[in-house]
Coordinates of C-alpha atoms in Angstrom, one line a residue:
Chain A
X1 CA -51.6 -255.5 26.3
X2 CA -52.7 -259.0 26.1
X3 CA -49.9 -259.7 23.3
X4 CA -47.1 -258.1 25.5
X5 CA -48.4 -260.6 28.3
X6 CA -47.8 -263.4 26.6
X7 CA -44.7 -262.5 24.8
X8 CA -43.4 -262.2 28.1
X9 CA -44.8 -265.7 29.2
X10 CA -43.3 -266.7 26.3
X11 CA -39.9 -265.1 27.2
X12 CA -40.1 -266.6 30.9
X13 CA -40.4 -270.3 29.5
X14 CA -38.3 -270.4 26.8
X15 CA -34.8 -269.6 28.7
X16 CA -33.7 -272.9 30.8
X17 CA -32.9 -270.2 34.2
X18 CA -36.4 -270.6 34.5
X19 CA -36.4 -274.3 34.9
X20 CA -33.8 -274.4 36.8
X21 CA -35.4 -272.3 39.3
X22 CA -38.1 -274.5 39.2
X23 CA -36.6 -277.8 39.6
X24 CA -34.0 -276.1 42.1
X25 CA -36.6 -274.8 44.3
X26 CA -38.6 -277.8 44.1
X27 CA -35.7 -280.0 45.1
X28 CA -34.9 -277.8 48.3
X29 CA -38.3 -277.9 49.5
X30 CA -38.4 -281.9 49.1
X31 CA -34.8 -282.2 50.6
X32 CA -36.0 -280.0 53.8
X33 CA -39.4 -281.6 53.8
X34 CA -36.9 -285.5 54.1
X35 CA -34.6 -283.6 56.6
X36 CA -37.4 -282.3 58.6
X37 CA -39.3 -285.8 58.5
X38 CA -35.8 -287.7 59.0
X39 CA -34.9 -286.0 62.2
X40 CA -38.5 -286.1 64.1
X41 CA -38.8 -287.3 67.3
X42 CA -35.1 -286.8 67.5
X43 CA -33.5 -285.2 70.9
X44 CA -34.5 -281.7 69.6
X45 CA -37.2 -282.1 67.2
X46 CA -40.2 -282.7 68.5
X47 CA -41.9 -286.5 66.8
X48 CA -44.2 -286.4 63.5
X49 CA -47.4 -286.4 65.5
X50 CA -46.8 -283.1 66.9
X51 CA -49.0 -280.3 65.3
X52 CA -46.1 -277.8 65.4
X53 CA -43.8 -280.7 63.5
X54 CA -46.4 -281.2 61.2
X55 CA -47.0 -277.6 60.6
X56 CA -43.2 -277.2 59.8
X57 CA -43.5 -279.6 57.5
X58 CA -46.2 -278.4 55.7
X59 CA -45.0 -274.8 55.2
X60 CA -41.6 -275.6 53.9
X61 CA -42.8 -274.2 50.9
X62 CA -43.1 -271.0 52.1
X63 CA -39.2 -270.4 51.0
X64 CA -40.8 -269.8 47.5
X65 CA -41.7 -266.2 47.5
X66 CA -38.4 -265.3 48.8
X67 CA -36.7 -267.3 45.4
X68 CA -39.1 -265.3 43.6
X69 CA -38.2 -262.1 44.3
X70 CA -34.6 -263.2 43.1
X71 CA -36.4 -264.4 39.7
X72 CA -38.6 -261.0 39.2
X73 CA -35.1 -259.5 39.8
X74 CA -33.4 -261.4 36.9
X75 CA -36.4 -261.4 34.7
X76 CA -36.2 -258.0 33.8
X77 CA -32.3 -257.2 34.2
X78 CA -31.6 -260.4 31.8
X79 CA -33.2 -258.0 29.3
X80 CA -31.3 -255.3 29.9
X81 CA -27.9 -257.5 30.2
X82 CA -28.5 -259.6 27.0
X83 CA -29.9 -255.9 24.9
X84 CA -33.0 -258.2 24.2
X85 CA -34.8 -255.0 25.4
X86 CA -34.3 -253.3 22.4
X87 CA -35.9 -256.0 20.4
X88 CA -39.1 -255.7 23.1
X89 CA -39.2 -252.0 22.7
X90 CA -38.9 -251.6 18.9
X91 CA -42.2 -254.2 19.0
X92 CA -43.8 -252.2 21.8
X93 CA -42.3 -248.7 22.3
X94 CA -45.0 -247.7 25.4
X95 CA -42.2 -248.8 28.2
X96 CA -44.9 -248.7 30.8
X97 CA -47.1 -251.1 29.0
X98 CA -44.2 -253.0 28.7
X99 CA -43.3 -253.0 32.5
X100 CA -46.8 -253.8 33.2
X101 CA -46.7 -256.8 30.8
X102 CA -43.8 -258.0 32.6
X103 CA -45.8 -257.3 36.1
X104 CA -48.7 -259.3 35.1
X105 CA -46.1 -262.6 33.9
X106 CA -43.7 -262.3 36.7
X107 CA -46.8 -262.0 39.5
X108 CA -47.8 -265.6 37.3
X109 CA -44.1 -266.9 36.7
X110 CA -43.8 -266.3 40.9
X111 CA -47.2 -267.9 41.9
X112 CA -46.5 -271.2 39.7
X113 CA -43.1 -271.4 41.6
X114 CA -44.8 -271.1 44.7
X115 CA -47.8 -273.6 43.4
X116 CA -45.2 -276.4 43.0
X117 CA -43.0 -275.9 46.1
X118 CA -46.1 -275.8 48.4
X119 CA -47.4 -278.9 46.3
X120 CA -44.2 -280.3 46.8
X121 CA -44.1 -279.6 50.6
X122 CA -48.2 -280.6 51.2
X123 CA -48.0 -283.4 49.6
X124 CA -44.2 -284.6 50.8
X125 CA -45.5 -284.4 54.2
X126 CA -48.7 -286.0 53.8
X127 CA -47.6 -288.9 52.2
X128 CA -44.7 -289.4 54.9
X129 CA -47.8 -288.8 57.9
X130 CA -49.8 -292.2 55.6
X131 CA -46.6 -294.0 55.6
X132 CA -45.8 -293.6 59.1
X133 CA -49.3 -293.7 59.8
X134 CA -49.7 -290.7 61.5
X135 CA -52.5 -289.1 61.9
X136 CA -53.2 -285.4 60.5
X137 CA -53.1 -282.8 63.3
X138 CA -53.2 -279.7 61.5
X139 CA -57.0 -278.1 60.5
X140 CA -57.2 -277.9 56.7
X141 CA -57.9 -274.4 56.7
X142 CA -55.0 -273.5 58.7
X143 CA -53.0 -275.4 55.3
X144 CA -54.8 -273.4 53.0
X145 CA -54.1 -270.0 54.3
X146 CA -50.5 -270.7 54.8
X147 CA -50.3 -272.2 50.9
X148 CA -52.6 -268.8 49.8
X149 CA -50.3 -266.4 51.5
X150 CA -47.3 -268.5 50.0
X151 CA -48.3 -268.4 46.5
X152 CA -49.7 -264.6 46.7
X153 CA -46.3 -264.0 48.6
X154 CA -44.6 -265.3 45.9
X155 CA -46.6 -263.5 43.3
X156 CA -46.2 -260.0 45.2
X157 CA -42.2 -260.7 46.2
X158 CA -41.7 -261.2 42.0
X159 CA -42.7 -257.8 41.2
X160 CA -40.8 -256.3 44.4
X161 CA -38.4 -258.2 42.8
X162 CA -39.0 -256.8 39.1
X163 CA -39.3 -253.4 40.4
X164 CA -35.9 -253.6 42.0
X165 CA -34.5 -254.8 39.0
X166 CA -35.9 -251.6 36.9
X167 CA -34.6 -249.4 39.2
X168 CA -31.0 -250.8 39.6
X169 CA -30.5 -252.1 36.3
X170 CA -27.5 -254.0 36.3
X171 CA -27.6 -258.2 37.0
X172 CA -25.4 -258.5 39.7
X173 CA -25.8 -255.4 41.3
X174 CA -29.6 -255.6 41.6
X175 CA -29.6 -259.4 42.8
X176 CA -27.3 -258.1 45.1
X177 CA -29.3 -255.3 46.2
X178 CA -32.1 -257.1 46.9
X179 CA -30.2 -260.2 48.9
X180 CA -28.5 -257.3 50.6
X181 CA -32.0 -255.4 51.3
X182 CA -33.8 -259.1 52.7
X183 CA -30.9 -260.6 54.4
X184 CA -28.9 -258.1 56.1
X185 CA -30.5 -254.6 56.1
X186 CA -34.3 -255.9 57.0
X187 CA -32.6 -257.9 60.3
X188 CA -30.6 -254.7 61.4
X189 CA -33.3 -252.4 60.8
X190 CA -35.6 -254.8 62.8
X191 CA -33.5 -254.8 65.4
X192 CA -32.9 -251.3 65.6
X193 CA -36.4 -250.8 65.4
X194 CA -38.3 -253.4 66.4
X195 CA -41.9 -251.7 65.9
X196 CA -41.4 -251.9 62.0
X197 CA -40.1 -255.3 62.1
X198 CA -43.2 -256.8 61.2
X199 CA -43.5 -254.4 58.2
X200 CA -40.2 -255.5 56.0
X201 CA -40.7 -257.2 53.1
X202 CA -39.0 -260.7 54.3
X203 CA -41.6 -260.7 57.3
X204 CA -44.4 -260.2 55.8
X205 CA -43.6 -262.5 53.5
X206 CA -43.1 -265.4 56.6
X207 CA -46.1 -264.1 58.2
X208 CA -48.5 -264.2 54.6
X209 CA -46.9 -267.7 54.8
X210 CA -47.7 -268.9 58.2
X211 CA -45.0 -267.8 60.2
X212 CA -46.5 -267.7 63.8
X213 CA -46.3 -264.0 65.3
X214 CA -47.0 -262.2 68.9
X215 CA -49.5 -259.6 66.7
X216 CA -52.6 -261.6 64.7
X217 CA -52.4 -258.9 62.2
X218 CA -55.2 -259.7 58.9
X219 CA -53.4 -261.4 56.0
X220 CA -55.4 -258.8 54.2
X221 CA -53.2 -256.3 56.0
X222 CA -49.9 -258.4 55.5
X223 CA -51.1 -258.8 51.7
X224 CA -51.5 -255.2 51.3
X225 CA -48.3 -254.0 52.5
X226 CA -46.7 -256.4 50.5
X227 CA -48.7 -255.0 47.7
X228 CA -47.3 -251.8 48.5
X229 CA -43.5 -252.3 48.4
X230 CA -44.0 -254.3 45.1
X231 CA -45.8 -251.0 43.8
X232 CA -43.1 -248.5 45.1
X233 CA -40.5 -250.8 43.3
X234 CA -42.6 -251.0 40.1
X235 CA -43.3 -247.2 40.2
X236 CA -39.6 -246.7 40.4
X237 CA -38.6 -249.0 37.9
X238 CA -41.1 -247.1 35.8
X239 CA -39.6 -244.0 36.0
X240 CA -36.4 -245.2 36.0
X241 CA -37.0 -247.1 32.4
X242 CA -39.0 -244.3 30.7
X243 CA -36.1 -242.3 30.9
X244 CA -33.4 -244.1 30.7
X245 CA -31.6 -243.9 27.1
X246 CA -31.1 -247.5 25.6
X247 CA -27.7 -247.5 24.0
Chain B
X1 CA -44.2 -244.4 1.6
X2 CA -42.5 -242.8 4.5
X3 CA -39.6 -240.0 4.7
X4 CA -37.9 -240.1 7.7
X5 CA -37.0 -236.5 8.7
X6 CA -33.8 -235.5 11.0
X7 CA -34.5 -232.1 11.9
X8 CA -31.6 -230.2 13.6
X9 CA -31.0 -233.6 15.6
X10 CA -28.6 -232.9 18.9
X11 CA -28.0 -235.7 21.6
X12 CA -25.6 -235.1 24.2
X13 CA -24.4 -238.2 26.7
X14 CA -22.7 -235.9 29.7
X15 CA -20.1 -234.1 28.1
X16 CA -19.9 -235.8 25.3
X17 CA -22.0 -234.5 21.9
X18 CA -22.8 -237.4 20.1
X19 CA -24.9 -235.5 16.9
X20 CA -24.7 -231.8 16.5
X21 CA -27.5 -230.7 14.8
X22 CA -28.4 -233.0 12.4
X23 CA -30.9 -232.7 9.7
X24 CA -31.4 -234.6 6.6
X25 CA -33.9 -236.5 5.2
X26 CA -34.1 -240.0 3.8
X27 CA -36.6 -240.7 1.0
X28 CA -38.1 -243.8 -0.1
X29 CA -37.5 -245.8 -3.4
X30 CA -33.9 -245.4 -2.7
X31 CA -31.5 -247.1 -0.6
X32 CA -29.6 -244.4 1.4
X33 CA -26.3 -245.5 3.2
X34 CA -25.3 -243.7 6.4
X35 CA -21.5 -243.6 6.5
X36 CA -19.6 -242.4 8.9
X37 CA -16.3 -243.3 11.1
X38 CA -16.7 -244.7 14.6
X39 CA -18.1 -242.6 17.0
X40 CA -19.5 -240.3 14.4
X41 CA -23.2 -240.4 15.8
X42 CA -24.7 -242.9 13.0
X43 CA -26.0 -245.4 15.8
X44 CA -27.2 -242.8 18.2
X45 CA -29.0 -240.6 15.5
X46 CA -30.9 -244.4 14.2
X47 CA -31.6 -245.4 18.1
X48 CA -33.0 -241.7 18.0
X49 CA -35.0 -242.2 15.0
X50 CA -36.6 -245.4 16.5
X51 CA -37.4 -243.9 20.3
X52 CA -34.8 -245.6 22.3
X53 CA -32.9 -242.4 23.1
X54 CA -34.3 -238.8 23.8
X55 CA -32.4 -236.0 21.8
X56 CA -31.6 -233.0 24.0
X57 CA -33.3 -231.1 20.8
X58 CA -34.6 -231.5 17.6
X59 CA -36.8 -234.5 16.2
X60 CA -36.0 -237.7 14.3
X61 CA -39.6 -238.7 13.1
X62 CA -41.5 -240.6 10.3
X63 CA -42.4 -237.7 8.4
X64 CA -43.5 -235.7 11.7
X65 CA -44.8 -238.8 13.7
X66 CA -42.1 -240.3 16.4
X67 CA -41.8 -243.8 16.3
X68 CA -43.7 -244.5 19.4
X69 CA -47.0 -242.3 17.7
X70 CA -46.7 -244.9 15.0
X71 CA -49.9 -247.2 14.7
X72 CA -47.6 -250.7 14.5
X73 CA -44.7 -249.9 14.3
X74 CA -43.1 -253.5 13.8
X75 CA -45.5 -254.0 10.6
X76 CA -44.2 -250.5 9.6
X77 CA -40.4 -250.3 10.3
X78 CA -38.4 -253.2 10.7
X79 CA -35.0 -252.4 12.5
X80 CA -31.6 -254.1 12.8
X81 CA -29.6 -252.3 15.7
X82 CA -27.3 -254.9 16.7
X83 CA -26.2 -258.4 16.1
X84 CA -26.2 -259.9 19.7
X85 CA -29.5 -258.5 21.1
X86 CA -30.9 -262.2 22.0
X87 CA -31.0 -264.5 24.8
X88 CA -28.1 -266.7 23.9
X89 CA -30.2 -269.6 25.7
X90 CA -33.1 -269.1 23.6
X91 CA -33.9 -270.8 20.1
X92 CA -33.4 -268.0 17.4
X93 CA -37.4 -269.1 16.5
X94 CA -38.3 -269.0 20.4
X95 CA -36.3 -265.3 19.6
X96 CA -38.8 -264.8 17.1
X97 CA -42.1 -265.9 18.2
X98 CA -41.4 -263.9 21.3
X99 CA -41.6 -260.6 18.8
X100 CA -44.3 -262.3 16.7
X101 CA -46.5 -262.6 19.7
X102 CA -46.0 -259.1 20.6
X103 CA -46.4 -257.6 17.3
X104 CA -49.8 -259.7 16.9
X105 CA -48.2 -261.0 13.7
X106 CA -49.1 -264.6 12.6
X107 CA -47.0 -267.8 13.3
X108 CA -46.1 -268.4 10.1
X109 CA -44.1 -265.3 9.6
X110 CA -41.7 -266.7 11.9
X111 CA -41.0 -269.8 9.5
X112 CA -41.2 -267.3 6.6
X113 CA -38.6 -264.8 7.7
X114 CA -35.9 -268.1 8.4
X115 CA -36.6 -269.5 5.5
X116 CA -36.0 -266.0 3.6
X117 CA -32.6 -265.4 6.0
X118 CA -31.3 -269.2 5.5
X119 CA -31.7 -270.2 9.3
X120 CA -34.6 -272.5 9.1
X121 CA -32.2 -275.8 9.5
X122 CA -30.0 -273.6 13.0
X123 CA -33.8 -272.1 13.9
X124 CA -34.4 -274.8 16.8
X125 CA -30.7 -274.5 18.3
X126 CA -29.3 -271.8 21.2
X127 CA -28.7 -268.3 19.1
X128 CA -26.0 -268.1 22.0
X129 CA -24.0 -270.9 19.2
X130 CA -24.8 -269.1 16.2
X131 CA -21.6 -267.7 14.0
X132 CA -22.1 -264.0 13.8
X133 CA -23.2 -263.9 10.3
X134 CA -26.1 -266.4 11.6
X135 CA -26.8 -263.4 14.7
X136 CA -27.0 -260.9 12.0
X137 CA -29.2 -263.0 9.7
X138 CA -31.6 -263.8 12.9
X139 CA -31.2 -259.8 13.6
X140 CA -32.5 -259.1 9.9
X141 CA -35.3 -262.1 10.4
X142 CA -36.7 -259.7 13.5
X143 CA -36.3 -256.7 11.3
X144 CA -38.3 -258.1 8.4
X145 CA -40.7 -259.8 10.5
X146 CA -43.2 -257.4 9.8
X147 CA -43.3 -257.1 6.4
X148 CA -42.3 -253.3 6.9
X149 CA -41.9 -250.3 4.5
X150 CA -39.5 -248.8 5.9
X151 CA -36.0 -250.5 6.8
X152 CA -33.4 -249.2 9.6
X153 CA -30.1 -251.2 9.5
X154 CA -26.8 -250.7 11.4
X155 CA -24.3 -252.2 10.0
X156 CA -26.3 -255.2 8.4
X157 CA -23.5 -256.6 6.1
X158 CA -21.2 -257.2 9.1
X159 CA -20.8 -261.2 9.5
X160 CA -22.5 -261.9 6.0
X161 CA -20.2 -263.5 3.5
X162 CA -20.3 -262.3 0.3
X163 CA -23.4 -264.9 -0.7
X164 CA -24.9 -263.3 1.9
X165 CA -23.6 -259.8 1.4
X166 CA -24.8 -260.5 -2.1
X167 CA -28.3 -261.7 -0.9
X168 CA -28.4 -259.0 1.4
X169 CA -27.9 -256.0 -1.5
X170 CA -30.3 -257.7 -4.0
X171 CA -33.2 -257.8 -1.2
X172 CA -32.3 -254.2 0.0
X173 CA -32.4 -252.9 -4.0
X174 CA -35.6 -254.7 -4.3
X175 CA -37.7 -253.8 -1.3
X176 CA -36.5 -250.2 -2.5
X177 CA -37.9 -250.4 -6.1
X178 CA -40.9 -251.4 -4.7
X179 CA -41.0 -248.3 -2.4
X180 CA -39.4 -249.1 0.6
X181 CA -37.7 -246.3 2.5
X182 CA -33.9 -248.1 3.3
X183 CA -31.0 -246.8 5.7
X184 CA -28.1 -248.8 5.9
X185 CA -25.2 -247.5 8.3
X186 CA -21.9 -249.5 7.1
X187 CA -18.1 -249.0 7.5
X188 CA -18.1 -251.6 4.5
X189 CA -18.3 -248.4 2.3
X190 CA -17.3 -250.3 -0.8
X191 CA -20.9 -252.2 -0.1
X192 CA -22.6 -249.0 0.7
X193 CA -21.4 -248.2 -3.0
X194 CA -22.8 -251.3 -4.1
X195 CA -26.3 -251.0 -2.4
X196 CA -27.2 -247.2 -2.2
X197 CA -27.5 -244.6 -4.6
X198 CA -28.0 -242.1 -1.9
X199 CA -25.7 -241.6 0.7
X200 CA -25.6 -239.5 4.0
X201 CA -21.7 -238.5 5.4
X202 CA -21.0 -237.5 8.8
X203 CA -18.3 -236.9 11.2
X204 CA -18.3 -236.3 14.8
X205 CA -22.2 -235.8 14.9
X206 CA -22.1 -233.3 11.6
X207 CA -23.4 -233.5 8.3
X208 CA -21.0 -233.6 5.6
X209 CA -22.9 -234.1 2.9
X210 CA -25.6 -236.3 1.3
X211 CA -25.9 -237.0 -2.2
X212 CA -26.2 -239.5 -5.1
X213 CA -22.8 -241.6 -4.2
X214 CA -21.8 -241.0 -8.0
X215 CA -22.0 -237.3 -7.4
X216 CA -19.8 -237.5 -4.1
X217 CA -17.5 -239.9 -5.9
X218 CA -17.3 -237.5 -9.2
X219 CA -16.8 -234.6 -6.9
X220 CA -14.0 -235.9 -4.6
X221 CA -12.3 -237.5 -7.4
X222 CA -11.0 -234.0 -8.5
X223 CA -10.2 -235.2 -12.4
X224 CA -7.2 -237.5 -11.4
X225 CA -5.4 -238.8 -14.6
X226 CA -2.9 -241.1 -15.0
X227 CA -0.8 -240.2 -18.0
X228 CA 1.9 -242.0 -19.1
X229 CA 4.2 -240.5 -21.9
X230 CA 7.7 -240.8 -23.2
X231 CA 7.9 -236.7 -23.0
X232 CA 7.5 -235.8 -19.3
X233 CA 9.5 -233.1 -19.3
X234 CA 7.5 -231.2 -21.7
X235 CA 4.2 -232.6 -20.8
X236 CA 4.7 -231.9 -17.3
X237 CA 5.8 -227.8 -18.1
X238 CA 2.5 -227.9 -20.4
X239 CA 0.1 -229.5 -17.9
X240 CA 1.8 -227.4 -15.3
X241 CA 1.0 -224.1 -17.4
X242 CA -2.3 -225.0 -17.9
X243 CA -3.3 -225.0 -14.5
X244 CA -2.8 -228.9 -13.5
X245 CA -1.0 -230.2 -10.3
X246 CA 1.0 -233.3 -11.0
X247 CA 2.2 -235.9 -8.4
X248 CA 3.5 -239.7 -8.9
X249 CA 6.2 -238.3 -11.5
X250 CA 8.3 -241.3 -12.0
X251 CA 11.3 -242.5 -14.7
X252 CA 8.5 -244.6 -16.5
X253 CA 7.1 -241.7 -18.1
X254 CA 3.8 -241.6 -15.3
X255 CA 2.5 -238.8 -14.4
X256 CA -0.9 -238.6 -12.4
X257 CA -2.2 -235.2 -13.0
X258 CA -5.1 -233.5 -11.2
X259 CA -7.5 -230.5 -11.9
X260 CA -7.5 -231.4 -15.4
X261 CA -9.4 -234.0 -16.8
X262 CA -8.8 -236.5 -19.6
X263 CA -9.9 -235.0 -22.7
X264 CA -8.0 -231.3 -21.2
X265 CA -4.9 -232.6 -21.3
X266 CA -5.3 -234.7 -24.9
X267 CA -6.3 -231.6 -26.7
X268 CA -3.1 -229.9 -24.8
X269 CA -0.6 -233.1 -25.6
X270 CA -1.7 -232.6 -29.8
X271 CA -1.7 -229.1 -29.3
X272 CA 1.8 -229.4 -27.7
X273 CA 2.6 -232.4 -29.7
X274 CA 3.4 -234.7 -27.4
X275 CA 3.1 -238.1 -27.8
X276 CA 0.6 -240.3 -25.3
X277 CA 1.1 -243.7 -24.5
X278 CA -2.1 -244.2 -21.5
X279 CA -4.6 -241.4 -20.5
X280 CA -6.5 -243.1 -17.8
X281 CA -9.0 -241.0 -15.6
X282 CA -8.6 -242.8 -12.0
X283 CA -11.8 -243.8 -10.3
X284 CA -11.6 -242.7 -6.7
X285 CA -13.9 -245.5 -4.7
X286 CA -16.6 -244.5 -2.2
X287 CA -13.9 -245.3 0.5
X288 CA -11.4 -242.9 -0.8
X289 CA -13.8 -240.0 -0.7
X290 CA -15.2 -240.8 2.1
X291 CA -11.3 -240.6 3.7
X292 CA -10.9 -237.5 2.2
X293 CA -13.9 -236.3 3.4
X294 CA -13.9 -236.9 7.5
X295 CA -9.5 -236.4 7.4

């Protein structure tokens, strides 16, 4: 299993879509951290040395897990799209131990994305609070859960992401599910329904993030159901590869 | 030294049946072409063979094992399937130290297997640029990466030119003599002739037949003469009386006569005494019965 974990490491690194996620998502969350900082203390934006700026600021990482879940979608449908998947499955025929290879290196590929954009946004904003001189309002700890729930977020939203992927199969179609699915379906259902709102994939993902809510549910809660979707998706996808004929 | 066994092999996609109770076996020492027209099931019954499609019935195994029951399988059967599978932004060595890793094979092979294809000096640019006679050399890299005994190729010659069509029959011929079990699908059948001894015909999911190629050559060649003679009147009424059918009559004296062979119609022509200018028994290629066979 350990082989098929790091042939798929090795398959995530050496394709350039993976660096340009990287260096994309990096390059948001340093654009929004400049916006954010450029507009303070503007009419509507409350001034750097307001907690709730600062907090802003600090979590604009938190956009991460939801570019992961794009990448676990495109990490396992590339396979399918460029046949590469027969080459994996002649080398490893168990499809579930390959599946869970993949699990294992998009859960890593998605946490490293999430790593550097909350790097990126941490450390942004606290150089710009030293060069404006502005003192630090927001309690380490409070940084360091939202950072943890980002990267696990990101981890967990790659294999959601994966898991859609293995179910739908084809590129476009399951990128497009799964924008669909975050952007448009999650909103109407949580309007619709406003008891489960808390419970869709893209809100848990803000809350494990930081995202302030009315309910203090436990992140070990959030994490869990998180946890949960991924593993419905990657149960699906599962099933849906050990059957499917690869022609 | 494997067999590979295709017992009474079915696969149906929808309504379409792609092989119809298939069985034949392919023995090692021996190169064995697969031949077959498009769409006749050779691709689906080798994709069978190596787990990536369920039959509806019967088995496709390594003498009773399925491929997946195999201990390693890329150390044991090295595959070529098709030309493009590879990330077209990936390296064709990045391509193969991806399956290298997986297989728990050692770096080196990597290098190895380009230098034995001719791709070392392309091995660090995209695959997405390669020519496809490069693709199908990097496809036959991954197949031999392994060092396997047993060798599964669809259509391996495609792309190749003939130094590497050449290349390609001399490693196939020896990794047979030294007991390697080979299948090689082709429409190139004049190759197939070239590389196999054995060969396995089939139309629309059927077997045809499977034999030495000599043998299916021999037997679809149906003793097809060329005579030439200034007497074709009387040769013709001879030959004709004798039991031959003759076609390709023309003013030059040629006759091309079948169901007779060469030395039959000599002995008639002295018998007869008629005079012979050319007795030439016609070798029917691979190709042509082949033609004859799936028409």
């Amino acid at each position: 299993m350990l082989a098929q974990i790091r042939s798929e490491m090795q398959k995530i690194t050496s394709v350039r879509t993976t660096w340009v996620f990287l260096v994309a998502t990096a390059g948001f969350v340093a654009l929004m951290v400049g916006v954010q900082a450029a507009t303070a203390g503007s009419e509507f934006v409350p001034p750097l040395d307001d907690p709730g700026t600062q907090l802003a600021l600090l979590q604009t990482g938190s956009i991460a897990p939801l570019i992961a879940i794009v990448f676990g979608c495109l990490a396992v449908t590339t396979e399918l799209r460029h046949h590469t998947i027969v080459a994996t499955l002649l080398v490893e025929p168990d499809r579930v131990r390959v599946l869970g290879a993949k699990v294992v290196a998009t859960a890593v590929a998605g946490a490293v994305l999430a790593t550097v954009a909350v790097g990126l946004a941490v450390g942004g904003t606290l150089a710009i609070l030293a060069l404006t001189s502005t003192p630090v309002l927001v309690a380490n700890v409070e940084v360091a859960a939202s950072a943890a729930g980002t990267v696990g977020g990101a981890a967990l939203g790659a294999v959601f992401g994966l898991g859609v992927g293995g179910i739908v199969r084809n590129q476009a179609l399951a990128v497009g599910t799964v924008l669909v699915l975050l952007l448009a379906i999650e909103p109407l259902i949580g309007t619709l329904v406003p008891e489960t709102a808390t419970w869709m994939p893209a809100s848990l993902i803000a809350l494990l993030g930081g995202a302030e809510s009315p309910d203090q549910y436990a992140w070990w809660l959030l994490a869990a159901a998180l946890a949960g979707y991924a593993a419905v998706a990657t149960v699906g996808a599962a099933l849906t590869l050990r059957r499917a004929d690869i022609t | 030294m494997t067999e590979l066994h295709i017992d009474h092999l079915t696969k149906r996609f929808g309504q379409t049946l792609a092989v119809d109770d298939l069985s034949f076996t392919v023995r090692p020492g021996v190169v064995t072409g697969f031949l077959g027209p498009n769409g006749a099931g050779k691709s689906t019954t080798m994709r069978a063979l190596l787990g990536l499609i369920t039959p509806t019935s019967g088995t496709a195994t390594f003498e009773g094992r399925h491929y997946r029951e195999l201990d390693e399988p890329a150390r044991q059967v090295g595959s070529l399937l098709e030309a493009d599978a590879f990330h077209p932004g990936r390296s064709g060595r990045a391509h193969l130290r991806i399956l290298a890793t997986s297989a728990r094979l050692p770096r080196h092979r990597v290098d190895e297997v380009l230098e034995l294809v001719g791709l070392s000096d392309a091995a660090d640019r995209s695959a997405g640029g390669y020519s496809l006679g490069m693709r199908q050399r990097l496809g036959l890299a991954a197949a031999l990466l392994g060092e396997p005994q047993v060798l599964i190729l669809d259509e391996p010659a495609n792309g190749l030119d003939p130094q590497g069509v050449r290349w390609l029959r001399d490693l196939l011929r020896h990794r047979a003599q030294h007991g390697a079990t080979v299948l090689v699908s082709s429409h190139l059948l004049a190759e197939v002739a070239l590389i196999a001894e054995q060969v396995v015909v089939i139309h629309e999911g059927r077997l045809l037949t499977h034999d030495r190629v000599d043998a299916i050559t021999n037997a679809a060649e149906g003793a097809t003469v060329l005579v030439r003679t200034p007497q074709g009147t009387e040769l013709l009424a001879a030959l004709t009386a004798a039991g031959a059918q003759i076609s390709g009559n023309d003013d030059n004296g040629r006759l091309l006569v079948h169901a007779l062979d060469a030395p039959a119609i000599g002995r008639i022509a002295r018998l007869e005494n008629i005079e012979l200018h050319e007795l030439t028994p016609q070798a029917t290629s691979l190709e042509d019965a082949f033609l004859k066979m799936t028409s």
